[in-house]
C-alpha cells in the first residue's frame, strides 16, 4: 500500500504548492466550467498534463469527468492509473473535494473518495489539526476502507503468498506532511473470511518455509503508532470455532522517512507475545510447520495443543529470539 499512500500524499503536496494559481483559477471559472463548458473534452489534456508533470511516469485515463460548483467537487468515472513504479490501479469512480479555504490558510484540506478500488471503497480526508509541541503544522488524516479484496491487493503489492478475504481499515493520524516529525496514528483492521492456501516463502535467515493452509472466520487488530513505535494493543486471529486461532500483543519500531518525497517505512526492534491454539486435526496436518518454528513451546490442552512464546529481535530479517511466555 506504500505506493498508494505516496500517490495520495504527492497529490495533496501538489495542490498545496500551487495553491495561489489553483484558488484564482477556480474562483473565476468554476461556475462557467460547471454550467457551460464541455468538460469531458478535457480528458486528453488532463492525461497529457499529468504525464508531463510526472516525467511520463504516471498515466491517468478516465471515461468521463464532471465538476460540481458545490464544494467544489471533481468526479472521474472509470479511472485507470498506470505507472512504471506500480501495477495498474482502477477505480469505478474517483472524487476530489478540495477545501478552497485551505488554499488561503496555507494548510491542505479536502477529501478523496475511490469507489471500486480493489473492489471496495476508500475515503481519505485531510483537515487542519493543532500544532505539535515543537510548533510544527500538522494535518488530521482520516482513512476509511471497506470491503477491499485481499486477492486484488496481493496482486498489486506482489506478495509472495496467496490471500483471500475482505479487508476493512479505519485509521486516524496526526501528521506533519513533510515528516520532519514522526506521526501519531490509531489503526483498526478487520478481515472477514480470511484464507491462505498452502504455500512456500523464502526467508533470508532460514531459507524456504512451507506454510500450511489457513482459514480464519475473522482477523481483528487494533494498534497505535507514537514516538516511532507501533504498539499492537490487540490482535485476534480467528475464533474458537476455527481449527487454529489465538492472539498477539507487543510492539515494534516503526519510523517514516521522507526520501525525495517518497515515504519509506523503517522497522526497528520488536517484542511480541504469541498465544495460539490448534485443534488436533490441524496440528497433525501442519505439524511440519510447528516443528520448525515453535514446537518446543507446545503444551497439551483439551481438543488440541497450545503454543505460548515470546518473539523478539533487534530488527526484522535475522533469526528471532524465542523464549517462554508465562
Short mmCIF file of C-alpha atoms in Angstrom, two decimals:
data_model
loop_
_atom_site.label_atom_id
_atom_site.label_comp_id
_atom_site.label_asym_id
_atom_site.label_seq_id
_atom_site.Cartn_x
_atom_site.Cartn_y
_atom_site.Cartn_z
CA UNK A 1 0.00 0.00 0.00
CA UNK A 2 3.03 2.27 0.20
CA UNK A 3 2.69 3.25 -3.48
CA UNK A 4 -0.94 4.28 -2.92
CA UNK A 5 -0.10 6.44 0.09
CA UNK A 6 2.80 8.10 -1.75
CA UNK A 7 0.48 8.97 -4.65
CA UNK A 8 -2.10 10.47 -2.26
CA UNK A 9 0.49 12.49 -0.31
CA UNK A 10 2.01 13.70 -3.58
CA UNK A 11 -1.39 14.89 -4.80
CA UNK A 12 -2.01 17.00 -1.69
CA UNK A 13 1.53 18.42 -1.85
CA UNK A 14 0.96 19.45 -5.48
CA UNK A 15 -2.28 21.22 -4.55
CA UNK A 16 -0.59 22.96 -1.61
CA UNK A 17 2.47 24.14 -3.59
CA UNK A 18 0.25 25.62 -6.34
CA UNK A 19 -2.46 26.97 -4.04
CA UNK A 20 -2.40 30.55 -5.42
CA UNK A 21 -2.85 29.54 -9.02
CA UNK A 22 -5.48 26.97 -8.18
CA UNK A 23 -7.53 29.34 -6.00
CA UNK A 24 -7.52 32.15 -8.55
CA UNK A 25 -8.42 29.89 -11.44
CA UNK A 26 -11.19 28.04 -9.59
CA UNK A 27 -12.73 31.25 -8.16
CA UNK A 28 -13.13 32.80 -11.63
CA UNK A 29 -14.07 29.80 -13.74
CA UNK A 30 -15.85 27.21 -11.57
CA UNK A 31 -19.35 28.42 -12.49
CA UNK A 32 -18.50 28.66 -16.19
CA UNK A 33 -16.98 25.18 -16.24
CA UNK A 34 -19.85 23.56 -14.35
CA UNK A 35 -22.63 25.10 -16.40
CA UNK A 36 -21.39 25.75 -19.92
CA UNK A 37 -18.04 24.18 -20.65
CA UNK A 38 -17.90 20.71 -22.30
CA UNK A 39 -15.65 19.40 -19.54
CA UNK A 40 -15.38 15.88 -20.95
CA UNK A 41 -13.35 17.34 -23.83
CA UNK A 42 -10.52 17.91 -21.33
CA UNK A 43 -9.80 14.19 -20.89
CA UNK A 44 -6.86 14.05 -23.26
CA UNK A 45 -5.45 17.34 -21.98
CA UNK A 46 -5.51 16.18 -18.35
CA UNK A 47 -3.92 12.85 -19.25
CA UNK A 48 -1.16 14.71 -21.10
CA UNK A 49 -0.57 17.21 -18.28
CA UNK A 50 -0.31 14.54 -15.57
CA UNK A 51 2.12 12.59 -17.72
CA UNK A 52 4.22 15.72 -18.24
CA UNK A 53 4.22 16.70 -14.54
CA UNK A 54 5.39 13.20 -13.53
CA UNK A 55 8.07 12.94 -16.25
CA UNK A 56 5.95 10.35 -18.05
CA UNK A 57 5.93 8.06 -15.02
CA UNK A 58 2.18 8.22 -14.36
CA UNK A 59 -0.63 7.99 -16.92
CA UNK A 60 -4.22 8.63 -15.88
CA UNK A 61 -7.14 7.81 -18.15
CA UNK A 62 -10.89 8.00 -17.50
CA UNK A 63 -14.14 7.69 -19.39
CA UNK A 64 -15.91 10.84 -18.19
CA UNK A 65 -15.49 13.82 -15.88
CA UNK A 66 -17.92 16.16 -14.11
CA UNK A 67 -17.48 19.24 -11.92
CA UNK A 68 -19.93 20.41 -9.29
CA UNK A 69 -19.62 24.06 -8.09
CA UNK A 70 -20.90 22.97 -4.66
CA UNK A 71 -17.87 22.01 -2.68
CA UNK A 72 -16.34 22.19 -5.34
CA UNK A 73 -16.22 18.53 -6.34
CA UNK A 74 -14.49 16.92 -9.31
CA UNK A 75 -15.60 13.39 -10.25
CA UNK A 76 -13.94 10.98 -12.65
CA UNK A 77 -15.58 7.75 -13.82
CA UNK A 78 -13.84 4.51 -14.87
CA UNK A 79 -10.36 5.62 -13.90
CA UNK A 80 -7.14 3.81 -14.91
CA UNK A 81 -3.79 4.78 -13.36
CA UNK A 82 -0.70 3.28 -14.97
CA UNK A 83 2.87 3.72 -13.78
CA UNK A 84 6.29 2.15 -14.12
CA UNK A 85 6.52 2.18 -10.31
CA UNK A 86 3.43 0.08 -9.53
CA UNK A 87 0.83 -2.12 -11.28
CA UNK A 88 -2.26 -0.61 -12.87
CA UNK A 89 -4.86 0.79 -10.48
CA UNK A 90 -8.52 1.02 -11.42
CA UNK A 91 -11.50 2.72 -9.80
CA UNK A 92 -15.13 2.87 -10.88
CA UNK A 93 -15.48 6.41 -9.55
CA UNK A 94 -12.89 8.84 -8.17
CA UNK A 95 -13.97 12.09 -6.48
CA UNK A 96 -11.83 15.04 -5.34
CA UNK A 97 -13.31 17.55 -2.94
CA UNK A 98 -10.66 20.17 -2.00
CA UNK A 99 -11.33 22.92 0.51
CA UNK A 100 -10.96 26.38 -1.07
CA UNK A 101 -10.37 27.98 2.33
CA UNK A 102 -7.36 25.74 2.86
CA UNK A 103 -5.64 27.44 -0.08
CA UNK A 104 -5.85 30.69 1.87
CA UNK A 105 -4.89 29.23 5.25
CA UNK A 106 -1.80 27.57 3.67
CA UNK A 107 -2.79 24.14 5.06
CA UNK A 108 -4.03 21.43 2.66
CA UNK A 109 -7.56 20.18 3.32
CA UNK A 110 -10.02 18.11 1.40
CA UNK A 111 -11.13 14.57 0.68
CA UNK A 112 -10.67 11.84 -1.90
CA UNK A 113 -13.19 9.05 -2.45
CA UNK A 114 -12.50 5.98 -4.59
CA UNK A 115 -15.31 3.57 -5.33
CA UNK A 116 -14.41 0.18 -6.79
CA UNK A 117 -10.75 0.39 -5.72
CA UNK A 118 -9.66 -3.24 -5.09
CA UNK A 119 -13.40 -3.96 -5.48
CA UNK A 120 -14.12 -1.92 -2.34
CA UNK A 121 -14.49 1.71 -1.29
CA UNK A 122 -11.85 4.05 0.15
CA UNK A 123 -12.25 7.54 1.58
CA UNK A 124 -9.38 9.76 2.76
CA UNK A 125 -9.92 13.18 4.30
CA UNK A 126 -7.32 15.76 5.35
CA UNK A 127 -8.06 18.68 7.68
CA UNK A 128 -6.07 21.16 9.76
CA UNK A 129 -5.06 19.96 13.23
CA UNK A 130 -3.42 21.65 16.18
CA UNK A 131 0.35 22.21 16.00
CA UNK A 132 2.73 19.79 17.65
CA UNK A 133 4.53 20.66 20.88
CA UNK A 134 7.54 21.69 18.78
CA UNK A 135 5.34 24.03 16.74
CA UNK A 136 5.15 22.00 13.52
CA UNK A 137 1.97 22.37 11.46
CA UNK A 138 0.05 19.12 11.45
CA UNK A 139 -2.83 17.66 9.48
CA UNK A 140 -5.50 15.25 10.61
CA UNK A 141 -5.72 12.38 8.15
CA UNK A 142 -8.69 10.01 8.33
CA UNK A 143 -8.89 6.80 6.32
CA UNK A 144 -11.89 4.53 5.86
CA UNK A 145 -11.56 1.46 3.64
CA UNK A 146 -14.41 -1.01 3.26
CA UNK A 147 -14.63 -4.47 1.71
CA UNK A 148 -11.27 -4.38 -0.08
CA UNK A 149 -10.48 -7.63 -1.88
CA UNK A 150 -7.30 -9.23 -0.49
CA UNK A 151 -6.69 -11.12 -3.72
CA UNK A 152 -6.51 -7.85 -5.68
CA UNK A 153 -4.29 -6.24 -3.02
CA UNK A 154 -1.97 -9.24 -3.06
CA UNK A 155 -1.60 -9.00 -6.86
CA UNK A 156 -0.99 -5.22 -6.67
CA UNK A 157 1.67 -5.49 -3.94
CA UNK A 158 3.19 -8.70 -5.38
CA UNK A 159 3.06 -10.51 -2.05
CA UNK A 160 4.72 -13.96 -2.11
CA UNK A 161 1.71 -15.81 -0.65
CA UNK A 162 -1.85 -16.11 -2.00
CA UNK A 163 -4.54 -14.41 0.11
CA UNK A 164 -8.34 -14.30 0.08
CA UNK A 165 -10.80 -12.31 2.16
CA UNK A 166 -12.31 -8.87 2.68
CA UNK A 167 -10.29 -6.11 4.36
CA UNK A 168 -11.67 -3.16 6.35
CA UNK A 169 -9.48 -0.34 7.71
CA UNK A 170 -10.29 2.59 9.99
CA UNK A 171 -7.46 4.98 10.86
CA UNK A 172 -6.92 8.49 12.20
CA UNK A 173 -3.48 10.13 12.11
CA UNK A 174 -1.93 13.42 13.15
CA UNK A 175 1.00 14.12 10.86
CA UNK A 176 3.34 16.79 9.59
CA UNK A 177 3.14 16.10 5.84
CA UNK A 178 6.85 16.87 5.42
CA UNK A 179 7.62 14.20 8.06
CA UNK A 180 10.04 16.44 9.95
CA UNK A 181 8.33 14.90 12.98
CA UNK A 182 7.01 11.36 13.33
CA UNK A 183 3.22 10.98 13.03
CA UNK A 184 0.76 9.66 15.58
CA UNK A 185 -1.87 7.18 14.44
CA UNK A 186 -4.67 4.92 15.65
CA UNK A 187 -5.35 1.91 13.44
CA UNK A 188 -8.15 -0.67 13.38
CA UNK A 189 -8.08 -3.53 10.87
CA UNK A 190 -10.56 -6.36 10.35
CA UNK A 191 -10.55 -9.17 7.79
CA UNK A 192 -13.52 -11.41 7.20
CA UNK A 193 -13.33 -14.92 5.72
CA UNK A 194 -9.55 -14.88 5.57
CA UNK A 195 -7.95 -17.72 3.64
CA UNK A 196 -4.35 -18.51 2.73
CA UNK A 197 -3.80 -21.66 0.67
CA UNK A 198 -0.72 -23.77 1.41
CA UNK A 199 2.38 -22.04 0.03
CA UNK A 200 6.12 -21.63 0.48
CA UNK A 201 8.14 -18.48 1.16
CA UNK A 202 11.89 -17.87 1.15
CA UNK A 203 13.39 -16.20 4.22
CA UNK A 204 16.95 -14.82 4.44
CA UNK A 205 17.55 -16.46 7.81
CA UNK A 206 16.11 -19.96 7.43
CA UNK A 207 15.54 -20.45 3.71
CA UNK A 208 12.24 -21.81 2.31
CA UNK A 209 9.42 -22.26 4.82
CA UNK A 210 6.37 -24.32 3.88
CA UNK A 211 3.23 -22.63 5.20
CA UNK A 212 0.10 -24.69 5.93
CA UNK A 213 -3.26 -23.66 4.52
CA UNK A 214 -5.06 -21.31 6.91
CA UNK A 215 -8.69 -20.26 7.25
CA UNK A 216 -9.98 -17.75 9.79
CA UNK A 217 -13.58 -16.62 10.13
CA UNK A 218 -12.20 -13.22 11.16
CA UNK A 219 -8.99 -11.36 11.96
CA UNK A 220 -9.02 -8.23 14.12
CA UNK A 221 -6.16 -5.91 15.01
CA UNK A 222 -6.08 -2.67 17.00
CA UNK A 223 -2.89 -0.67 17.30
CA UNK A 224 -1.32 2.73 17.88
CA UNK A 225 1.73 4.49 16.40
CA UNK A 226 3.53 7.04 18.57
CA UNK A 227 7.14 8.16 19.08
CA UNK A 228 8.44 5.85 16.37
CA UNK A 229 6.89 2.72 17.88
CA UNK A 230 3.82 0.76 16.79
CA UNK A 231 2.03 -0.95 19.67
CA UNK A 232 -0.27 -3.89 18.97
CA UNK A 233 -2.90 -3.38 21.63
CA UNK A 234 -4.93 -6.38 20.50
CA UNK A 235 -4.70 -8.82 17.61
CA UNK A 236 -7.13 -11.72 17.44
CA UNK A 237 -6.57 -14.35 14.78
CA UNK A 238 -9.64 -16.47 14.21
CA UNK A 239 -12.11 -17.63 16.86
CA UNK A 240 -12.57 -20.75 18.97
CA UNK A 241 -14.69 -22.17 16.13
CA UNK A 242 -11.66 -22.24 13.81
CA UNK A 243 -9.09 -25.04 13.64
CA UNK A 244 -6.34 -22.59 14.54
CA UNK A 245 -6.75 -19.34 16.49
CA UNK A 246 -5.14 -17.10 19.08
CA UNK A 247 -3.95 -13.61 19.90
CA UNK A 248 -0.81 -11.49 19.60
CA UNK A 249 0.33 -8.44 21.57
CA UNK A 250 3.52 -6.45 21.57
CA UNK A 251 5.30 -3.66 19.72
CA UNK A 252 7.90 -2.92 17.07
CA UNK A 253 9.88 0.10 15.98
CA UNK A 254 8.41 1.98 13.01
CA UNK A 255 9.56 5.34 11.67
CA UNK A 256 8.56 7.00 8.40
CA UNK A 257 11.18 8.78 6.31
CA UNK A 258 10.70 11.32 3.55
CA UNK A 259 13.23 10.46 0.87
CA UNK A 260 12.82 12.82 -2.11
CA UNK A 261 9.05 12.99 -1.46
CA UNK A 262 8.83 9.19 -1.23
CA UNK A 263 7.59 7.87 2.13
CA UNK A 264 9.59 4.85 3.30
CA UNK A 265 8.93 2.86 6.48
CA UNK A 266 11.91 1.84 8.62
CA UNK A 267 11.37 -1.04 11.04
CA UNK A 268 13.26 -1.49 14.29
CA UNK A 269 13.37 -3.83 17.27
CA UNK A 270 10.30 -5.94 18.05
CA UNK A 271 8.84 -7.80 21.02
CA UNK A 272 5.78 -9.97 20.51
CA UNK A 273 3.74 -12.14 22.90
CA UNK A 274 2.16 -15.01 20.97
CA UNK A 275 -0.61 -17.28 22.26
CA UNK A 276 -2.01 -19.75 19.71
CA UNK A 277 -4.19 -22.85 19.86
CA UNK A 278 -4.67 -25.59 17.28
CA UNK A 279 -7.11 -28.46 17.33
CA UNK A 280 -5.76 -31.97 16.94
CA UNK A 281 -6.65 -32.33 13.24
CA UNK A 282 -4.96 -29.06 12.25
CA UNK A 283 -1.86 -29.79 14.34
CA UNK A 284 -1.40 -33.20 12.74
CA UNK A 285 -1.82 -31.68 9.28
CA UNK A 286 0.57 -28.78 9.94
CA UNK A 287 2.98 -30.48 12.33
CA UNK A 288 5.89 -29.83 9.94
CA UNK A 289 5.37 -26.09 10.37
CA UNK A 290 5.26 -26.13 14.17
CA UNK A 291 8.28 -28.43 14.41
CA UNK A 292 10.36 -25.87 12.52
CA UNK A 293 9.07 -22.85 14.42
CA UNK A 294 7.82 -23.28 17.98
CA UNK A 295 7.03 -26.89 18.78
CA UNK A 296 9.20 -26.74 21.91
CA UNK A 297 6.74 -24.24 23.40
CA UNK A 298 3.81 -26.63 22.97
CA UNK A 299 1.53 -27.81 25.75
CA UNK A 300 -1.42 -30.20 25.62
CA UNK A 301 -4.92 -28.71 26.08
CA UNK A 302 -8.38 -30.30 25.68
CA UNK A 303 -9.02 -30.96 22.00
CA UNK A 304 -5.57 -29.93 20.78
CA UNK A 305 -2.38 -28.07 21.63
CA UNK A 306 -1.39 -24.56 22.72
CA UNK A 307 1.70 -22.52 21.83
CA UNK A 308 2.83 -19.68 24.10
CA UNK A 309 6.11 -17.90 23.47
CA UNK A 310 7.82 -14.54 23.11
CA UNK A 311 9.35 -13.48 19.83
CA UNK A 312 11.93 -10.69 19.82
CA UNK A 313 14.77 -9.26 17.78
CA UNK A 314 16.80 -6.13 17.11
CA UNK A 315 15.36 -5.93 13.57
CA UNK A 316 13.32 -7.94 11.09
CA UNK A 317 15.41 -10.24 8.92
CA UNK A 318 17.90 -12.01 11.24
CA UNK A 319 16.64 -15.09 13.11
CA UNK A 320 14.38 -14.07 16.03
CA UNK A 321 14.87 -14.99 19.66
CA UNK A 322 12.28 -17.35 21.18
CA UNK A 323 11.52 -17.52 24.89
CA UNK A 324 8.68 -18.92 27.03
CA UNK A 325 5.60 -16.79 27.64
CA UNK A 326 4.35 -17.09 31.20
#
